[in-house]
C-alpha atoms as an extended CHARMM CRD file, in Angstrom:
* protein
*
       155  EXT
         1         1  MET       CA            119.5800000000       86.1680000000      103.4320000000  PROA      1               0.0000000000
         2         2  SER       CA            120.3650000000       89.7440000000      102.5540000000  PROA      2               0.0000000000
         3         3  GLU       CA            118.4700000000       92.8930000000      103.3260000000  PROA      3               0.0000000000
         4         4  ARG       CA            116.0720000000       94.3850000000      100.8640000000  PROA      4               0.0000000000
         5         5  LEU       CA            117.3800000000       97.3790000000       98.9790000000  PROA      5               0.0000000000
         6         6  GLN       CA            116.0080000000      100.8460000000       99.6240000000  PROA      6               0.0000000000
         7         7  PRO       CA            115.8600000000      103.8940000000       97.3380000000  PROA      7               0.0000000000
         8         8  GLY       CA            119.2200000000      105.6880000000       97.4550000000  PROA      8               0.0000000000
         9         9  ASP       CA            121.2190000000      102.4950000000       98.0670000000  PROA      9               0.0000000000
        10        10  PRO       CA            123.9770000000      101.7530000000       95.5690000000  PROA      10              0.0000000000
        11        11  ALA       CA            122.7740000000       98.9490000000       93.2840000000  PROA      11              0.0000000000
        12        12  PRO       CA            125.0290000000       95.8970000000       93.7600000000  PROA      12              0.0000000000
        13        13  ALA       CA            127.3140000000       95.4410000000       90.7420000000  PROA      13              0.0000000000
        14        14  PHE       CA            126.9460000000       92.2150000000       88.7860000000  PROA      14              0.0000000000
        15        15  THR       CA            128.1970000000       90.3640000000       85.7330000000  PROA      15              0.0000000000
        16        16  LEU       CA            126.1530000000       87.3660000000       84.6130000000  PROA      16              0.0000000000
        17        17  PRO       CA            125.8310000000       85.2800000000       81.4300000000  PROA      17              0.0000000000
        18        18  ASP       CA            122.9060000000       86.0050000000       79.1160000000  PROA      18              0.0000000000
        19        19  ALA       CA            120.9110000000       83.4270000000       77.1250000000  PROA      19              0.0000000000
        20        20  ASP       CA            123.7970000000       83.1510000000       74.6380000000  PROA      20              0.0000000000
        21        21  GLY       CA            126.4830000000       82.8450000000       77.3240000000  PROA      21              0.0000000000
        22        22  ASN       CA            127.7650000000       86.4110000000       76.8160000000  PROA      22              0.0000000000
        23        23  GLU       CA            128.6330000000       88.2870000000       79.9900000000  PROA      23              0.0000000000
        24        24  VAL       CA            126.4640000000       91.2930000000       80.7980000000  PROA      24              0.0000000000
        25        25  SER       CA            127.2970000000       93.7260000000       83.5900000000  PROA      25              0.0000000000
        26        26  LEU       CA            125.1770000000       96.3500000000       85.2750000000  PROA      26              0.0000000000
        27        27  SER       CA            128.0450000000       98.7750000000       84.5580000000  PROA      27              0.0000000000
        28        28  ASP       CA            127.4840000000       98.2270000000       80.7970000000  PROA      28              0.0000000000
        29        29  HSD       CA            124.3350000000      100.3240000000       81.2840000000  PROA      29              0.0000000000
        30        30  LYS       CA            125.9320000000      103.3020000000       83.0550000000  PROA      30              0.0000000000
        31        31  GLY       CA            124.2520000000      106.5230000000       81.9720000000  PROA      31              0.0000000000
        32        32  ARG       CA            120.9190000000      104.7370000000       81.3570000000  PROA      32              0.0000000000
        33        33  LYS       CA            118.2170000000      103.7890000000       83.8010000000  PROA      33              0.0000000000
        34        34  VAL       CA            117.8370000000      100.0450000000       84.2340000000  PROA      34              0.0000000000
        35        35  ILE       CA            114.8130000000       98.0410000000       85.3420000000  PROA      35              0.0000000000
        36        36  VAL       CA            116.2270000000       94.8470000000       86.8640000000  PROA      36              0.0000000000
        37        37  TYR       CA            113.5370000000       92.3020000000       87.5370000000  PROA      37              0.0000000000
        38        38  PHE       CA            113.9170000000       88.9770000000       89.3020000000  PROA      38              0.0000000000
        39        39  TYR       CA            111.6580000000       86.0400000000       88.5020000000  PROA      39              0.0000000000
        40        40  PRO       CA            111.5400000000       82.4260000000       89.7490000000  PROA      40              0.0000000000
        41        41  ALA       CA            111.7000000000       80.3400000000       86.5650000000  PROA      41              0.0000000000
        42        42  ALA       CA            111.6940000000       80.6190000000       82.7900000000  PROA      42              0.0000000000
        43        43  LEU       CA            108.9030000000       78.8660000000       80.8750000000  PROA      43              0.0000000000
        44        44  THR       CA            106.3800000000       79.0530000000       83.7260000000  PROA      44              0.0000000000
        45        45  PRO       CA            103.0180000000       80.8250000000       83.2520000000  PROA      45              0.0000000000
        46        46  GLY       CA            103.5210000000       83.8420000000       85.5520000000  PROA      46              0.0000000000
        47        47  CYS       CA            107.1110000000       84.4480000000       84.4980000000  PROA      47              0.0000000000
        48        48  THR       CA            106.1520000000       84.1130000000       80.8340000000  PROA      48              0.0000000000
        49        49  LYS       CA            103.3630000000       86.6940000000       81.2560000000  PROA      49              0.0000000000
        50        50  GLN       CA            105.7490000000       89.1140000000       82.9870000000  PROA      50              0.0000000000
        51        51  ALA       CA            108.5300000000       88.6820000000       80.3870000000  PROA      51              0.0000000000
        52        52  CYS       CA            106.0260000000       89.1310000000       77.5300000000  PROA      52              0.0000000000
        53        53  ASP       CA            104.6430000000       92.2900000000       79.2100000000  PROA      53              0.0000000000
        54        54  PHE       CA            108.1740000000       93.7390000000       79.4340000000  PROA      54              0.0000000000
        55        55  THR       CA            108.8560000000       92.7560000000       75.7960000000  PROA      55              0.0000000000
        56        56  ASP       CA            105.5770000000       94.3490000000       74.6460000000  PROA      56              0.0000000000
        57        57  ASN       CA            106.5060000000       97.6050000000       76.4130000000  PROA      57              0.0000000000
        58        58  LEU       CA            110.2290000000       97.5760000000       75.6420000000  PROA      58              0.0000000000
        59        59  GLU       CA            110.0940000000      100.3050000000       72.9710000000  PROA      59              0.0000000000
        60        60  LEU       CA            108.1240000000      102.5910000000       75.2850000000  PROA      60              0.0000000000
        61        61  LEU       CA            110.5550000000      101.9630000000       78.1620000000  PROA      61              0.0000000000
        62        62  ALA       CA            113.6350000000      102.3490000000       75.9320000000  PROA      62              0.0000000000
        63        63  ALA       CA            112.3010000000      105.6380000000       74.5310000000  PROA      63              0.0000000000
        64        64  ALA       CA            111.9920000000      106.8790000000       78.1230000000  PROA      64              0.0000000000
        65        65  GLY       CA            115.6440000000      105.9070000000       78.7800000000  PROA      65              0.0000000000
        66        66  TYR       CA            115.1640000000      102.5290000000       80.4750000000  PROA      66              0.0000000000
        67        67  ASP       CA            116.8950000000       99.2400000000       79.7300000000  PROA      67              0.0000000000
        68        68  VAL       CA            115.2730000000       96.0420000000       81.0230000000  PROA      68              0.0000000000
        69        69  ILE       CA            117.1240000000       93.0380000000       82.4530000000  PROA      69              0.0000000000
        70        70  GLY       CA            115.4120000000       89.9010000000       83.7610000000  PROA      70              0.0000000000
        71        71  ILE       CA            117.3500000000       87.6530000000       86.1530000000  PROA      71              0.0000000000
        72        72  SER       CA            116.4620000000       84.1310000000       87.2630000000  PROA      72              0.0000000000
        73        73  PRO       CA            118.3310000000       81.1260000000       88.6600000000  PROA      73              0.0000000000
        74        74  ASP       CA            117.9140000000       79.3360000000       85.2990000000  PROA      74              0.0000000000
        75        75  LYS       CA            120.9040000000       78.2680000000       83.2050000000  PROA      75              0.0000000000
        76        76  PRO       CA            121.6390000000       80.1650000000       79.9380000000  PROA      76              0.0000000000
        77        77  GLU       CA            120.3810000000       77.2320000000       77.8160000000  PROA      77              0.0000000000
        78        78  LYS       CA            116.9460000000       77.4020000000       79.4540000000  PROA      78              0.0000000000
        79        79  LEU       CA            116.8680000000       81.1790000000       79.0000000000  PROA      79              0.0000000000
        80        80  ALA       CA            117.6140000000       80.7250000000       75.2780000000  PROA      80              0.0000000000
        81        81  LYS       CA            114.6690000000       78.3000000000       74.9960000000  PROA      81              0.0000000000
        82        82  PHE       CA            112.4590000000       80.7740000000       76.9000000000  PROA      82              0.0000000000
        83        83  ARG       CA            113.5070000000       83.6370000000       74.6120000000  PROA      83              0.0000000000
        84        84  GLU       CA            112.8920000000       81.6000000000       71.4510000000  PROA      84              0.0000000000
        85        85  ALA       CA            109.5690000000       80.1010000000       72.6320000000  PROA      85              0.0000000000
        86        86  GLU       CA            108.1170000000       83.4970000000       73.5710000000  PROA      86              0.0000000000
        87        87  SER       CA            109.9880000000       85.8050000000       71.1260000000  PROA      87              0.0000000000
        88        88  LEU       CA            111.3220000000       87.7970000000       74.0870000000  PROA      88              0.0000000000
        89        89  LYS       CA            113.3640000000       90.9390000000       73.4960000000  PROA      89              0.0000000000
        90        90  VAL       CA            114.3760000000       91.7070000000       77.0810000000  PROA      90              0.0000000000
        91        91  THR       CA            117.8800000000       90.7740000000       78.2050000000  PROA      91              0.0000000000
        92        92  LEU       CA            117.6630000000       87.5950000000       80.2910000000  PROA      92              0.0000000000
        93        93  LEU       CA            120.5230000000       86.7520000000       82.6410000000  PROA      93              0.0000000000
        94        94  ALA       CA            121.3500000000       83.5040000000       84.4340000000  PROA      94              0.0000000000
        95        95  ASP       CA            122.1580000000       83.4990000000       88.1600000000  PROA      95              0.0000000000
        96        96  PRO       CA            122.2480000000       79.7640000000       89.0200000000  PROA      96              0.0000000000
        97        97  ASP       CA            124.2880000000       80.2920000000       92.2120000000  PROA      97              0.0000000000
        98        98  LYS       CA            121.8020000000       83.0240000000       93.2810000000  PROA      98              0.0000000000
        99        99  LYS       CA            124.5340000000       85.4910000000       94.3120000000  PROA      99              0.0000000000
       100       100  VAL       CA            122.9140000000       88.4500000000       92.5290000000  PROA      100             0.0000000000
       101       101  LEU       CA            119.4060000000       87.4150000000       93.6150000000  PROA      101             0.0000000000
       102       102  ASP       CA            120.7250000000       87.3980000000       97.1760000000  PROA      102             0.0000000000
       103       103  ALA       CA            122.5810000000       90.7180000000       96.8280000000  PROA      103             0.0000000000
       104       104  TYR       CA            119.3260000000       92.3610000000       95.6800000000  PROA      104             0.0000000000
       105       105  GLY       CA            117.2380000000       90.8230000000       98.4570000000  PROA      105             0.0000000000
       106       106  ALA       CA            115.2960000000       88.8290000000       95.8360000000  PROA      106             0.0000000000
       107       107  PHE       CA            115.9660000000       85.4030000000       97.3200000000  PROA      107             0.0000000000
       108       108  GLY       CA            114.6260000000       84.3680000000      100.6780000000  PROA      108             0.0000000000
       109       109  GLU       CA            111.8300000000       82.9190000000      102.7220000000  PROA      109             0.0000000000
       110       110  LYS       CA            108.5060000000       82.4820000000      100.9760000000  PROA      110             0.0000000000
       111       111  LYS       CA            105.2200000000       81.0670000000      102.1210000000  PROA      111             0.0000000000
       112       112  ASN       CA            102.9660000000       79.0270000000       99.8840000000  PROA      112             0.0000000000
       113       113  TYR       CA             99.9880000000       76.9570000000      100.9910000000  PROA      113             0.0000000000
       114       114  GLY       CA            101.1430000000       77.2330000000      104.6070000000  PROA      114             0.0000000000
       115       115  LYS       CA            104.6480000000       75.9350000000      103.8840000000  PROA      115             0.0000000000
       116       116  THR       CA            107.7360000000       78.0810000000      104.3250000000  PROA      116             0.0000000000
       117       117  TYR       CA            110.6250000000       77.5690000000      101.9140000000  PROA      117             0.0000000000
       118       118  LEU       CA            113.4960000000       79.4520000000      100.2840000000  PROA      118             0.0000000000
       119       119  GLY       CA            112.9330000000       80.7820000000       96.7990000000  PROA      119             0.0000000000
       120       120  VAL       CA            113.0330000000       83.6830000000       94.4030000000  PROA      120             0.0000000000
       121       121  ILE       CA            110.9770000000       86.6540000000       95.5790000000  PROA      121             0.0000000000
       122       122  ARG       CA            109.4970000000       88.2610000000       92.4560000000  PROA      122             0.0000000000
       123       123  SER       CA            111.0580000000       91.7270000000       92.6420000000  PROA      123             0.0000000000
       124       124  THR       CA            111.7800000000       94.7450000000       90.4850000000  PROA      124             0.0000000000
       125       125  ILE       CA            114.5610000000       97.2120000000       91.1660000000  PROA      125             0.0000000000
       126       126  VAL       CA            114.8500000000      100.4320000000       89.1530000000  PROA      126             0.0000000000
       127       127  VAL       CA            118.4480000000      101.6710000000       89.0120000000  PROA      127             0.0000000000
       128       128  ASP       CA            119.1980000000      105.2690000000       87.9980000000  PROA      128             0.0000000000
       129       129  GLU       CA            121.9310000000      106.4960000000       85.6250000000  PROA      129             0.0000000000
       130       130  GLU       CA            124.3890000000      106.7620000000       88.5190000000  PROA      130             0.0000000000
       131       131  GLY       CA            123.8860000000      103.1800000000       89.6750000000  PROA      131             0.0000000000
       132       132  LYS       CA            121.6780000000      104.0280000000       92.6650000000  PROA      132             0.0000000000
       133       133  VAL       CA            118.3910000000      102.3340000000       93.5260000000  PROA      133             0.0000000000
       134       134  GLU       CA            115.4790000000      104.5590000000       92.5200000000  PROA      134             0.0000000000
       135       135  HSD       CA            112.6370000000      102.1040000000       93.2760000000  PROA      135             0.0000000000
       136       136  ALA       CA            112.7240000000       98.7310000000       95.0600000000  PROA      136             0.0000000000
       137       137  LEU       CA            109.5590000000       96.6670000000       94.7070000000  PROA      137             0.0000000000
       138       138  TYR       CA            109.2800000000       93.2440000000       96.3360000000  PROA      138             0.0000000000
       139       139  ASN       CA            106.6570000000       90.4840000000       96.1620000000  PROA      139             0.0000000000
       140       140  VAL       CA            105.2510000000       91.9680000000       92.9790000000  PROA      140             0.0000000000
       141       141  ARG       CA            102.5620000000       90.2150000000       90.9600000000  PROA      141             0.0000000000
       142       142  ALA       CA            103.4620000000       88.8150000000       87.5510000000  PROA      142             0.0000000000
       143       143  THR       CA            100.2850000000       90.1470000000       85.9450000000  PROA      143             0.0000000000
       144       144  GLY       CA             99.7610000000       93.8900000000       85.6320000000  PROA      144             0.0000000000
       145       145  HSD       CA            103.1480000000       94.6920000000       87.1430000000  PROA      145             0.0000000000
       146       146  VAL       CA            104.6580000000       96.2500000000       84.0200000000  PROA      146             0.0000000000
       147       147  ALA       CA            101.6610000000       98.5820000000       83.5780000000  PROA      147             0.0000000000
       148       148  LYS       CA            102.0580000000       99.6470000000       87.2120000000  PROA      148             0.0000000000
       149       149  ILE       CA            105.7780000000      100.3720000000       86.7700000000  PROA      149             0.0000000000
       150       150  ILE       CA            105.0800000000      102.4660000000       83.6610000000  PROA      150             0.0000000000
       151       151  LYS       CA            102.4550000000      104.4250000000       85.5930000000  PROA      151             0.0000000000
       152       152  ASP       CA            104.7010000000      104.8130000000       88.6890000000  PROA      152             0.0000000000
       153       153  LEU       CA            107.6170000000      106.0290000000       86.5500000000  PROA      153             0.0000000000
       154       154  GLY       CA            105.3650000000      108.5300000000       84.7900000000  PROA      154             0.0000000000
       155       155  ILE       CA            106.0860000000      107.1430000000       81.3270000000  PROA      155             0.0000000000
């Protein structure tokens, strides 16, 4: 289990397949700010709400210089179904071996109904134009999170 990122840390580089199987790298976004959010599973209620919130606010975020990337342990085929079912416009990336989730501190011990298990920690990392962590938010709520980010970023 890796450490959580802190503001000022270099954002770990990654290259992962998107819903269509095309490789997307963090470095493709150099010179833009990137909101990288980690979610447990496509096509589940909370993750759907969060992805729809990001999609609904994508123009606002893009106009303020932010790209949005969602990462989950799902396979690209499931991400494509998720995108089609919900008309999502955010870039969704597949991390089935959880290497990027781990590098960002978004995979680890969780507690639910008194049980402890390993899973995806719903997290959002804002990366600046230089590839450094600007904000690192962990254990975020699916609902209302996007509005909070927009407020926190002063957009």
